[in-house]
Coordinates of C-alpha atoms and ligand atoms in Angstrom, one line a residue:
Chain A
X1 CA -38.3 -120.1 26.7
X2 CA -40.0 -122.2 24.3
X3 CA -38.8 -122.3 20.7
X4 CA -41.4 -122.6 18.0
X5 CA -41.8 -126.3 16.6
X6 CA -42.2 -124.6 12.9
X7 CA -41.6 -121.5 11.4
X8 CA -42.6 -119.9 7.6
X9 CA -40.2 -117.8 6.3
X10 CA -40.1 -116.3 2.7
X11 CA -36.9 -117.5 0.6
X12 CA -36.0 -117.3 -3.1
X13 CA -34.7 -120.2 -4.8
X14 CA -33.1 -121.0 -8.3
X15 CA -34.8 -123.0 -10.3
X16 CA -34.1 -124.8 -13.3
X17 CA -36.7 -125.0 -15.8
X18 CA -37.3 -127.7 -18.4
X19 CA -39.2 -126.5 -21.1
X20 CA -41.3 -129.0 -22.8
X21 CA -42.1 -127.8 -27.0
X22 CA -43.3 -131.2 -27.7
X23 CA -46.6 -133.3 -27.0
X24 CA -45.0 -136.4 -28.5
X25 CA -43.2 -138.3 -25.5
X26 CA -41.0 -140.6 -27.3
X27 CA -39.4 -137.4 -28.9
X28 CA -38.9 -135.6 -25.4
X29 CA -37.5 -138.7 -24.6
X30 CA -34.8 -139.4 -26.8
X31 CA -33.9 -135.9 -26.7
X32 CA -33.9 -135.8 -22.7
X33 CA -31.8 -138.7 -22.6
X34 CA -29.4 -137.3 -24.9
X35 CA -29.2 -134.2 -22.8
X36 CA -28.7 -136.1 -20.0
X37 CA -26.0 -138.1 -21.7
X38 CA -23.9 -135.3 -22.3
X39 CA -24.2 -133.9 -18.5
X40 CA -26.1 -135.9 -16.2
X41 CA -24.9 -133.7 -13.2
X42 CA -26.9 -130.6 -14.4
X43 CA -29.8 -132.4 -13.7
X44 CA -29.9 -135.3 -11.3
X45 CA -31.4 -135.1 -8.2
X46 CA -31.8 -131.0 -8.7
X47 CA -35.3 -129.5 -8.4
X48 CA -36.5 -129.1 -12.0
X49 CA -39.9 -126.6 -12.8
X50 CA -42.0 -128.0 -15.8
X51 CA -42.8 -125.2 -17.8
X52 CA -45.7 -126.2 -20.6
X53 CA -46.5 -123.3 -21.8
X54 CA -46.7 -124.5 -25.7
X55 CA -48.9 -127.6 -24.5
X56 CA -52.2 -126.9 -25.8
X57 CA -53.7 -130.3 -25.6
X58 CA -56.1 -130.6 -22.4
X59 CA -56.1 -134.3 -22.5
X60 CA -52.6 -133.9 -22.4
X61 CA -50.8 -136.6 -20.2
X62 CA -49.1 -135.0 -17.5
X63 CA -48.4 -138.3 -15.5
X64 CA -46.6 -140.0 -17.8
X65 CA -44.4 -137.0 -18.4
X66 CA -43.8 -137.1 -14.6
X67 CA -42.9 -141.1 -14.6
X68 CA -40.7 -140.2 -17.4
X69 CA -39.1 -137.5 -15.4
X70 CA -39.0 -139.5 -12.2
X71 CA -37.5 -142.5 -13.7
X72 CA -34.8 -140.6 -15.2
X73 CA -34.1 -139.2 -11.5
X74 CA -35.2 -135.5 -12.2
X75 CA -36.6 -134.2 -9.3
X76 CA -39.7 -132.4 -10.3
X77 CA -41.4 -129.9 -8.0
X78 CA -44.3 -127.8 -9.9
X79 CA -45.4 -126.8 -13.2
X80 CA -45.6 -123.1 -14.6
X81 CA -47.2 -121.6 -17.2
X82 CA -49.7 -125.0 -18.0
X83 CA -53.6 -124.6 -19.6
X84 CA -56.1 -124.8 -16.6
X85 CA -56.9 -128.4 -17.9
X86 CA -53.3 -129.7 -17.3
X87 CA -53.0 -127.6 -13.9
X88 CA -56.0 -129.7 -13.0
X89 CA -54.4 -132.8 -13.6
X90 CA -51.0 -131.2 -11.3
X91 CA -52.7 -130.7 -8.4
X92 CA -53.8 -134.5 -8.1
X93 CA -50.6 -135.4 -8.5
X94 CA -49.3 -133.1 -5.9
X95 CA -47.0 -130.8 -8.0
X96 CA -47.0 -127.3 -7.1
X97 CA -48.3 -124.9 -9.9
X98 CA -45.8 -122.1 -9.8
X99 CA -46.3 -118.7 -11.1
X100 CA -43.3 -117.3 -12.9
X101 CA -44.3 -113.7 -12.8
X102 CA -42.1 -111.0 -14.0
X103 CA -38.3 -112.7 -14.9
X104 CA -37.1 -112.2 -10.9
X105 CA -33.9 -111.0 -11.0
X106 CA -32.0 -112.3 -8.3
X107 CA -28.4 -113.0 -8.7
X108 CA -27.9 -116.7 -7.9
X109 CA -25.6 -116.5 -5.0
X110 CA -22.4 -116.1 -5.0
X111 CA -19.3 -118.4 -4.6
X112 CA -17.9 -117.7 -0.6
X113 CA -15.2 -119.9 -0.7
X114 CA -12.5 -121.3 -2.5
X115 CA -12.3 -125.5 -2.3
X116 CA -8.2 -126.5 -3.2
X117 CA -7.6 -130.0 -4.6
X118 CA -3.6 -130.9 -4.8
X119 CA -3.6 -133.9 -6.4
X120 CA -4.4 -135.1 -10.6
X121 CA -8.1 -135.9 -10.5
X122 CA -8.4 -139.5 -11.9
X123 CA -10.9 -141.1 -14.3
X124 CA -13.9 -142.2 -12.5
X125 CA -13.4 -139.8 -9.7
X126 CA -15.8 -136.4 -9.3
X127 CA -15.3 -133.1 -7.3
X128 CA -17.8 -131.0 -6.3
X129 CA -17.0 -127.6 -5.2
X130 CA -20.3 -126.0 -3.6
X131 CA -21.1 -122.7 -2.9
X132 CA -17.3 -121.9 -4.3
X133 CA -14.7 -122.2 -6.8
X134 CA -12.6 -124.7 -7.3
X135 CA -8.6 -124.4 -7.8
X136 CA -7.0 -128.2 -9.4
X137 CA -3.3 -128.2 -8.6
X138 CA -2.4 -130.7 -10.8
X139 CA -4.2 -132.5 -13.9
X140 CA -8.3 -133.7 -14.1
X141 CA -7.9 -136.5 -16.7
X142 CA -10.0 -138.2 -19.6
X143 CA -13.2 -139.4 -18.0
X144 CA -12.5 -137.7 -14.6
X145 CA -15.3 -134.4 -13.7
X146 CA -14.8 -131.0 -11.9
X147 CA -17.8 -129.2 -11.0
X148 CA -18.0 -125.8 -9.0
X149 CA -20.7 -123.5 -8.1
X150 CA -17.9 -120.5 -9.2
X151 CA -14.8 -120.8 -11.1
X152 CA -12.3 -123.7 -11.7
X153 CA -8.7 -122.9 -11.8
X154 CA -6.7 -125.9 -13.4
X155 CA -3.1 -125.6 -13.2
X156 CA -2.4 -128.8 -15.2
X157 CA -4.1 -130.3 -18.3
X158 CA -7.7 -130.3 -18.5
X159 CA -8.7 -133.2 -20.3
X160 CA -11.8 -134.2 -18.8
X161 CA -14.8 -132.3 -17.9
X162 CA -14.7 -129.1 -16.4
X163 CA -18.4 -127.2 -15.1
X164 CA -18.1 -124.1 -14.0
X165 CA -21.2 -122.0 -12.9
X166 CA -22.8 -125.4 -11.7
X167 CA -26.0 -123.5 -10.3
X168 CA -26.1 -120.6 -12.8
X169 CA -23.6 -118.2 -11.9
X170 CA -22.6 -116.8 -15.3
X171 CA -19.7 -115.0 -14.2
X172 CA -17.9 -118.4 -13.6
X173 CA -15.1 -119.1 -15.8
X174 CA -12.9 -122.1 -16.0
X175 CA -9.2 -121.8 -16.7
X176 CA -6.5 -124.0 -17.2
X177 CA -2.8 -124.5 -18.4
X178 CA -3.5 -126.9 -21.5
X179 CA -6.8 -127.4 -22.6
X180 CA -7.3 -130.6 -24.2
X181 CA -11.4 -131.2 -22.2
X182 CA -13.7 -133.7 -22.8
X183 CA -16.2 -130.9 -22.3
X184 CA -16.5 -127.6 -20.9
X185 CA -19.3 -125.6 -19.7
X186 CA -20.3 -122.3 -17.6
X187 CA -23.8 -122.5 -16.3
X188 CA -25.5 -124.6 -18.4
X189 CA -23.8 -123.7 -21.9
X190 CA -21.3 -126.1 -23.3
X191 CA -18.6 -127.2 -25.5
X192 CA -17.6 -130.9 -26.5
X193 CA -14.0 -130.8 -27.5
X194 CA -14.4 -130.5 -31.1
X195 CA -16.0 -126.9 -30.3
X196 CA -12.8 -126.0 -28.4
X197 CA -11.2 -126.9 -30.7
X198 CA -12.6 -124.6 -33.8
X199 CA -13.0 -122.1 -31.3
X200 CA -9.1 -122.1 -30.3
X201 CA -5.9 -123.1 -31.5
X202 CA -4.2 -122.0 -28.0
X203 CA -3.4 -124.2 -25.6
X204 CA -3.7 -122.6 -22.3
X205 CA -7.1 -120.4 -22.0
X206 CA -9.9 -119.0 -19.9
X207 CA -13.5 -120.0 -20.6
X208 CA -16.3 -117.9 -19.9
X209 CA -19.6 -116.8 -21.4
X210 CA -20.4 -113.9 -23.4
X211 CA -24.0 -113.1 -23.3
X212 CA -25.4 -116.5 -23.6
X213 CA -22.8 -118.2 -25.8
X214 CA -18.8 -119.8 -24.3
X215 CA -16.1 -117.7 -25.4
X216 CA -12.0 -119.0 -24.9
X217 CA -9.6 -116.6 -24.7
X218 CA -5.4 -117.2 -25.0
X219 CA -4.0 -116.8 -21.7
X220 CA 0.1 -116.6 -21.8
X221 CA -0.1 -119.2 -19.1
Chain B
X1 CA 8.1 -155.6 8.0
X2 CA 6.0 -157.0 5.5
X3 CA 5.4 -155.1 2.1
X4 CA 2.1 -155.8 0.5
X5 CA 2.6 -155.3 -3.4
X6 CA -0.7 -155.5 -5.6
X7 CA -0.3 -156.0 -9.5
X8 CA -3.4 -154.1 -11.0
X9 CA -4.4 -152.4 -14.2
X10 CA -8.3 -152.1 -14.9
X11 CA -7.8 -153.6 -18.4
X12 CA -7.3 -157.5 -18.9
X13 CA -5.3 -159.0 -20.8
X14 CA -2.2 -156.5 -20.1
X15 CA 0.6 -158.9 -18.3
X16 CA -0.5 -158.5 -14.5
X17 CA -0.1 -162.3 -14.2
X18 CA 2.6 -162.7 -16.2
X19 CA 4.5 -159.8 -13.9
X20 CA 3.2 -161.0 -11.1
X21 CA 5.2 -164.4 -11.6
X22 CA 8.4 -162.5 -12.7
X23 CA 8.5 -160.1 -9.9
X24 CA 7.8 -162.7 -7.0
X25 CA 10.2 -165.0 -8.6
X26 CA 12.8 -162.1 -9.1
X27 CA 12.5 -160.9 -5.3
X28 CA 12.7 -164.8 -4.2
X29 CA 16.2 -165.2 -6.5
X30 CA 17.5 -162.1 -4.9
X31 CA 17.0 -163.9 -1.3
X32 CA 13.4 -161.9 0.2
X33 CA 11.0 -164.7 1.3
X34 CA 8.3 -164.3 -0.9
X35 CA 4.3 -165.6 -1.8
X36 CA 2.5 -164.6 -5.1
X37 CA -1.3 -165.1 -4.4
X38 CA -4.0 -165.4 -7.0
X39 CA -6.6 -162.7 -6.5
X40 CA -8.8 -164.4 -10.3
X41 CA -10.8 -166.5 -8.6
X42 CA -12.8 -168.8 -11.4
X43 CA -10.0 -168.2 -13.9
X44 CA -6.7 -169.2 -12.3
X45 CA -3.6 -169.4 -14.3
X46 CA -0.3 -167.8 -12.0
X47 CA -0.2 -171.5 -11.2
X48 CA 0.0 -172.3 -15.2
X49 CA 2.7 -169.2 -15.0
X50 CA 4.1 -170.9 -12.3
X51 CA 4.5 -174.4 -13.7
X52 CA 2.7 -175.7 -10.4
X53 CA -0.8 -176.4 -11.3
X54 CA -1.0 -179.9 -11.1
X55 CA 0.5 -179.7 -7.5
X56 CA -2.7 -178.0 -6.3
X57 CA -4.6 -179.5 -3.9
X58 CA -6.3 -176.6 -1.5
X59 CA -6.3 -172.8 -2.7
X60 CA -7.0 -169.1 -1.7
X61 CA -10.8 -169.7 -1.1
X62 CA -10.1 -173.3 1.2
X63 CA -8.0 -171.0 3.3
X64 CA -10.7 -168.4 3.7
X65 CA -13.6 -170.7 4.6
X66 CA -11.2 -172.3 7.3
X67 CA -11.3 -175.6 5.5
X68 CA -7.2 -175.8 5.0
X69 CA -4.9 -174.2 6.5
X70 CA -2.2 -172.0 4.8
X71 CA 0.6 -174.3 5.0
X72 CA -1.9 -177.2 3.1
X73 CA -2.6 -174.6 0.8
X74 CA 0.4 -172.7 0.1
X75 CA 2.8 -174.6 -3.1
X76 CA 6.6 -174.0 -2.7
X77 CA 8.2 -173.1 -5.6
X78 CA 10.5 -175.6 -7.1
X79 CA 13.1 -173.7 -8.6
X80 CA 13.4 -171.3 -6.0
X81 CA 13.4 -172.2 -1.8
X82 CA 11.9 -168.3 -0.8
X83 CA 9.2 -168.5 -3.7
X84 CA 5.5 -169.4 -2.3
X85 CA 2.3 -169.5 -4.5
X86 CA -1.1 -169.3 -3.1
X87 CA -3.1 -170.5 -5.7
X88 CA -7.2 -169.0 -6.6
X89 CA -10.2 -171.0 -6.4
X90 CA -11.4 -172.3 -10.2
X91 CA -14.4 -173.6 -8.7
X92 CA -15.7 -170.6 -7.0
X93 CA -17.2 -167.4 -7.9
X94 CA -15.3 -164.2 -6.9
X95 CA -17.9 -163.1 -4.0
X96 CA -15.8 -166.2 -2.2
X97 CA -13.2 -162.8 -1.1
X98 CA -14.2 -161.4 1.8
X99 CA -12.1 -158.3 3.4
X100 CA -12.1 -159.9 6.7
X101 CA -10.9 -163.2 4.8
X102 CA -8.7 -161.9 2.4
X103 CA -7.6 -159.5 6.1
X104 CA -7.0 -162.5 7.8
X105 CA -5.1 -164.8 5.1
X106 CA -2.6 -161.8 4.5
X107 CA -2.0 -160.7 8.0
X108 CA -1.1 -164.8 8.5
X109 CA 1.0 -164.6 5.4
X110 CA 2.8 -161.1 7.1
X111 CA 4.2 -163.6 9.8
X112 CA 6.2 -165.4 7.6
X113 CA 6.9 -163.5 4.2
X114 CA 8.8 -160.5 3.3
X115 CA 7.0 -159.7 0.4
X116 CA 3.2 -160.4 -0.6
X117 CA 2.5 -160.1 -4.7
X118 CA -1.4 -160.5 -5.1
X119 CA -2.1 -160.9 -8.6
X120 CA -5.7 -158.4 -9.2
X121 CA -8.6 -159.7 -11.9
X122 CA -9.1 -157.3 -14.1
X123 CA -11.8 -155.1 -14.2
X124 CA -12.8 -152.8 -11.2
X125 CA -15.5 -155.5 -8.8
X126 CA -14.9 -157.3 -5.8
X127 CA -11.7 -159.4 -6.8
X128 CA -10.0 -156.3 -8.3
X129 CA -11.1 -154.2 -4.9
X130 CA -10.0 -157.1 -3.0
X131 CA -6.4 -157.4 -4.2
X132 CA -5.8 -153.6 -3.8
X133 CA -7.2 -153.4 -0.3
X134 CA -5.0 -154.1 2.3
X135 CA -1.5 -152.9 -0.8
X136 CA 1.6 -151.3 1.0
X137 CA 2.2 -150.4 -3.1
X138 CA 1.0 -151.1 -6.2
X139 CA 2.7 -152.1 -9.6
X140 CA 0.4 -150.3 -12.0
X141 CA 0.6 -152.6 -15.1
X142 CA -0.3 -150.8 -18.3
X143 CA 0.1 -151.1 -21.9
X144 CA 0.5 -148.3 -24.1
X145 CA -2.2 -147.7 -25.8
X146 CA -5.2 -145.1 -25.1
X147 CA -7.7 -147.9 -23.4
X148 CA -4.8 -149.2 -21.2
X149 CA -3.7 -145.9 -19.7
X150 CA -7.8 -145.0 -19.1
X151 CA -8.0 -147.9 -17.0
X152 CA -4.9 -147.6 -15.2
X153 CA -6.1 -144.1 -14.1
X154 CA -9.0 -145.1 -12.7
X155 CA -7.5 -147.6 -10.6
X156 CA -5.3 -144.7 -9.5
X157 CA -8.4 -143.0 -8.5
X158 CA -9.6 -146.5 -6.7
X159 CA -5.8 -146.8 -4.8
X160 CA -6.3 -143.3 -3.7
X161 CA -9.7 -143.2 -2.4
X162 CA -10.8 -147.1 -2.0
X163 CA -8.0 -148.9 -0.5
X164 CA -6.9 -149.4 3.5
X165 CA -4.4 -146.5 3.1
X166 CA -7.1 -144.3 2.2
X167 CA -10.0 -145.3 3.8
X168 CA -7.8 -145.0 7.2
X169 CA -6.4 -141.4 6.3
X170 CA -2.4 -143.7 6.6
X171 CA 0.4 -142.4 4.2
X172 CA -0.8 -143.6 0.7
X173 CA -0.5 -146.9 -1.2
X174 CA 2.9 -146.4 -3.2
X175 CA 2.2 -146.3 -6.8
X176 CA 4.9 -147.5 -9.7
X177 CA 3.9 -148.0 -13.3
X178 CA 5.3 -150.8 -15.1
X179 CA 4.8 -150.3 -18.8
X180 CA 4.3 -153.4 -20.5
X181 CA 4.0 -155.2 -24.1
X182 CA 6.6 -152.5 -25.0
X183 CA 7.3 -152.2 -29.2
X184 CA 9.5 -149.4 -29.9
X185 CA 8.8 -149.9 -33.3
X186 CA 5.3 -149.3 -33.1
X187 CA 6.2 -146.4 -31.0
X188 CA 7.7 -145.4 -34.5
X189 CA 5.4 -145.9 -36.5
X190 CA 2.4 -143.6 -34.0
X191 CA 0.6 -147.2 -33.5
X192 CA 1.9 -146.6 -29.9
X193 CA 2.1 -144.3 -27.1
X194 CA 5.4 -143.9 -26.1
X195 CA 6.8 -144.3 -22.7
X196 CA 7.0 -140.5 -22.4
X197 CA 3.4 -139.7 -23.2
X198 CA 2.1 -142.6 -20.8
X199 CA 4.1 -141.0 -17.8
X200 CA 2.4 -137.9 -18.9
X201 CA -0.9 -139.0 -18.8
X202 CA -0.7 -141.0 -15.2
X203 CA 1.8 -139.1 -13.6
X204 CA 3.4 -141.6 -11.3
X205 CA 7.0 -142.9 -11.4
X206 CA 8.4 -145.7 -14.0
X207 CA 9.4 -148.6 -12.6
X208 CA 9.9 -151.1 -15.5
X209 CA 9.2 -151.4 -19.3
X210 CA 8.9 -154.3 -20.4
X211 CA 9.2 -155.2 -24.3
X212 CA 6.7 -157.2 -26.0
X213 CA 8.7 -160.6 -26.4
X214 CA 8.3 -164.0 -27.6
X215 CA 10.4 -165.3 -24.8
X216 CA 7.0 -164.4 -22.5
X217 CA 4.9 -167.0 -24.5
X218 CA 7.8 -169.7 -24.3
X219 CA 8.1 -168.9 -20.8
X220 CA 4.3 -169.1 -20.1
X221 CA 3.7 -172.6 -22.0
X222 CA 6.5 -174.2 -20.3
X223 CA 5.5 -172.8 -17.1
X224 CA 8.9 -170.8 -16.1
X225 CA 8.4 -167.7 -15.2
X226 CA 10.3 -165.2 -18.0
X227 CA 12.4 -163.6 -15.3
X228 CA 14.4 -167.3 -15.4
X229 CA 15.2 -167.0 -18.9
X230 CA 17.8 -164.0 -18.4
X231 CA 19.0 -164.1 -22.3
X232 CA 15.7 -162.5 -23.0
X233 CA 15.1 -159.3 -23.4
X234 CA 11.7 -159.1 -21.2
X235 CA 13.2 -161.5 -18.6
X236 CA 16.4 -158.3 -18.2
X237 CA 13.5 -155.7 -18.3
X238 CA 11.4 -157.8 -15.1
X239 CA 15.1 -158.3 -13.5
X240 CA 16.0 -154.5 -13.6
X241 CA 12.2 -153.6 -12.3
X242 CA 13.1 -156.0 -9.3
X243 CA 16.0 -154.4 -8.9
X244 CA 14.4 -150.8 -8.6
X245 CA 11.7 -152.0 -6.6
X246 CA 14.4 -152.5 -3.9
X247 CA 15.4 -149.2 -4.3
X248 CA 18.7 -149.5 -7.1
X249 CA 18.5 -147.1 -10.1
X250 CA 19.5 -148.8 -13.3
X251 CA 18.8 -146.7 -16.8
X252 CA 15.5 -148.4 -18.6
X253 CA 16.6 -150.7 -21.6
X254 CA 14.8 -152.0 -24.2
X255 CA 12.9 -148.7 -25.1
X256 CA 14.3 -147.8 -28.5
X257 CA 13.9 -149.2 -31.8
X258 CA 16.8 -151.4 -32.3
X259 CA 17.7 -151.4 -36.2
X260 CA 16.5 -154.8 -38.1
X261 CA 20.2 -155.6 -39.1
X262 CA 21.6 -155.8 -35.4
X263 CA 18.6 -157.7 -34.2
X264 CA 19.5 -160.4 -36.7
X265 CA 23.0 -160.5 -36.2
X266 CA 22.0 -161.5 -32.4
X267 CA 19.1 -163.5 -32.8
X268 CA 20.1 -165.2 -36.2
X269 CA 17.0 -165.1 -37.7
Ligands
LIG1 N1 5.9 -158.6 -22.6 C1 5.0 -159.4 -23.3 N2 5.3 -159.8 -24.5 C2 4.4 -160.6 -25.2 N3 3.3 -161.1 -24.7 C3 3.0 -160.8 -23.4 C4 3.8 -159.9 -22.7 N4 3.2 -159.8 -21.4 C5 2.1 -160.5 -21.5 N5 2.0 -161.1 -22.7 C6 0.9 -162.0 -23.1 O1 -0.4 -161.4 -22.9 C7 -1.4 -162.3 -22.5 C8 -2.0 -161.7 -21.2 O2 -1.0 -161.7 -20.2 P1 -1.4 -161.9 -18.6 O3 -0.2 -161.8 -17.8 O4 -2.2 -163.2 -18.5 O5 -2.3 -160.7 -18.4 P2 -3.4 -160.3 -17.3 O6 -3.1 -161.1 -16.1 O7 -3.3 -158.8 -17.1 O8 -4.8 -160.7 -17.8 C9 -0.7 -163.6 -22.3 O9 -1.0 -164.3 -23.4 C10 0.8 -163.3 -22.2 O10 1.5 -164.3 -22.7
LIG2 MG1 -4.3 -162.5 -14.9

């Protein structure tokens, strides 16, 4: 039996997509860079859809908005919702023009395991828990990050950064026994540690979202 | 067997030399044949520490390149018949360390000593990575303040995921914190984190605090290591670290305020 050498099979992916409001590229710049600052692991190296849609400019200049993007490592794979003029200029630079059509609804999918870490998480040092969520059985410290496709379970201090949710599940939530983070967030959203801290005065708690903004709730932990 | 012991903490500038000096020369005076070698290459001074700098003629990097041998480079202490110093390079740049080098020198060393200190650079490059590659245990040298602990966690983070130990899945690189530049006062006053709050943060057992001292200056300009000068107050704090690093348990000293009136009834002043 012979096996086929290629096949085409129709999948759905997540995408993230970076909207662009702004024809000035110094601005997207500095903002980009800020944003990228604050969680660089949101968006390095994962594919990224350009969406242009309040571009109206034709001579606008799409390549220098993908050198930006490239040198910053975003990984950029098409363009939606561009004017034909800038579509034009897309397909010579070999990005895909994607259409969005109606919002798909697909649930990104779901965490299937659960990833256990016994030991503090030091500063410096990274864990990534894909496809699952992520239980810390002992303390992630300043400058140290724990990032799970699901939920994080912390039972120590979190004072680091926590990211639950990593690839857009926003039923992730992140709890932990004293809350004291550098940063927490649960797909995408996020709180620096002066938000926690006018949104709580507890220190153990469960983080999750409420409609599209973080919520922390007292856990008698 | 030999015990490999690396003096680290991320941050310069914290007392790694100045405890790497005091604990070789505390486990040579309690009778373990011991060498301190000087992991800084281009900024050597454990042979200032060790009042034997004019006396060297090869060092750490000769050895390496084969153009000594160990016993031309090593200096025997003077004060002390089990105490060895293998001094660094001023001359070279730190790329000099190679593993299999730095491999070879120390599994030569394991022959004859007891009990290896290297003396780590700061910072977290090659000569840092070097000295904590091939550690049995590490003496975690912080100060307490907020920078200081930072740094001492990432090297934690390094010990557990960079070194020998790790790399070859073998039980894990012992890890002691030794808690330096101590000032109970300044503890007091909130200018300091106290000894409690720095155990919090790193998690790893106390070996030794050592009080901020004018006795370590003296010592250093006159090339004694403090551990010699036993009316001191840091030289008792590096002799009871010694001691717990051979397994005794001794209370710590030295770790509250003492009340002005006393001091100056001892000291004088
Ligand atoms: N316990 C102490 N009390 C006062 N000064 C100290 C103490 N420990 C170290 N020092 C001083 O701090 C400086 C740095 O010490 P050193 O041992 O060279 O640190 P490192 O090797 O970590 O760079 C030196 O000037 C030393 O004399
Ligand atoms: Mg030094």
């Amino acid at each position: 039996m012979q096996t086929p050498s290629l096949e085409l099979k129709g999948s759905s992916f997540t995408l993230s997509v970076l909207h662009i409001n702004q024809v000035d590229l110094e601005k997207v710049t500095i903002e980009l860079d800020s944003k990228l600052s604050i969680a660089p692991q949101f968006f390095i190296g994962a594919p990224l859809v350009v969406n242009l849609s309040l571009i109206k400019d034709p001579e606008y200049n799409l390549t220098a908005l993908k050198d930006l993007l490239v040198s910053r490592q975003l990984v950029i794979v098409g363009i939606t919702a561009a004017i034909d003029a800038i579509s034009a200029q897309a397909k010579s630079l070999g990005l895909a023009i994607i259409k969005s059509g109606k919002q798909s609804q697909t649930q990104p999918q779901l965490p299937k395991t659960t990833k256990i870490v016994k030991q503090n998480v030091r500063s410096g040092q990274q864990i990534y828990a894909k496809n699952s969520d992520l239980v810390i059985v002992g303390t992630v410290g300043n400058g140290a990050e724990v990032i799970a496709d699901g939920s994080i379970h912390i039972y120590g201090n979190l004072r680091g950064k926590a990211m639950a949710g990593a690839s857009g599940d926003k039923h992730a939530v992140i709890i932990a026994r004293s809350l004291e983070a550098e940063l927490v967030s649960v797909a995408g959203q996020y709180w620096l540690a002066e938000n926690i801290q006018l949104n709580s005065t507890t220190k153990s708690g469960c983080i999750r979202l409420e409609g599209e903004s973080l919520t922390i709730e007292a856990l008698p932990l | 067997m030999t015990q490999i012991i690396v003096v680290t903490s991320g941050k310069g500038g914290v007392g790694k030399t100045t405890s790497s000096a005091a604990i070789a020369t505390g486990l040579a005076l309690k009778g373990h044949k011991t060498v301190v070698v000087d992991f800084d290459i281009g900024l050597r001074n454990l042979d200032l520490i060790m009042g034997c700098e004019r006396r060297v003629v090869y060092d750490f990097v000769n050895v390496i390149n084969g153009e000594a041998n160990l016993n031309q480079a090593l200096i025997k202490d003077k004060r002390c018949p089990n105490l060895f110093v293998l001094p660094a390079s001023q001359t070279r740049d730190k790329d000099a360390l190679t593993k299999e080098g730095v491999g070879k020198v120390l599994s030569d060393l394991s022959k004859d000593f007891e009990f290896i200190i290297c003396d780590s650079p700061a910072g977290i490059e090659t000569g840092a990575m070097m000295a904590l590659y091939f550690a049995d245990t590490a003496i975690v040298t912080t100060n307490p303040e907020v920078s200081s602990v930072r740094d001492s966690d990432r090297i934690l983070g390094m010990l557990q995921s960079k070194s020998k130990r790790a790399e070859e899945g073998l039980e894990p690189v012992k890890e002691y914190l030794l808690l330096t530049r101590y000032s109970p006062a300044r503890v007091t006053t909130g200018e300091m984190l106290s000894v409690e709050d720095v155990e919090e943060i790193l998690a790893i057992p106390l070996i030794g605090v050592i009080p901020e001292s004018q006795a370590v200056l003296k010592a250093s300009n006159s090339g004694v290591p403090v551990i010699m000068d036993q009316e001191s107050d840091a030289g008792k704090a590096y002799s009871d670290s010694v001691a717990r690093l051979l397994g005794e348990e001794l209370p710590m000293r030295f770790v509250t305020e003492v009340k002005k009136g006393f001091l100056k009834r001892i000291f004088g002043s």
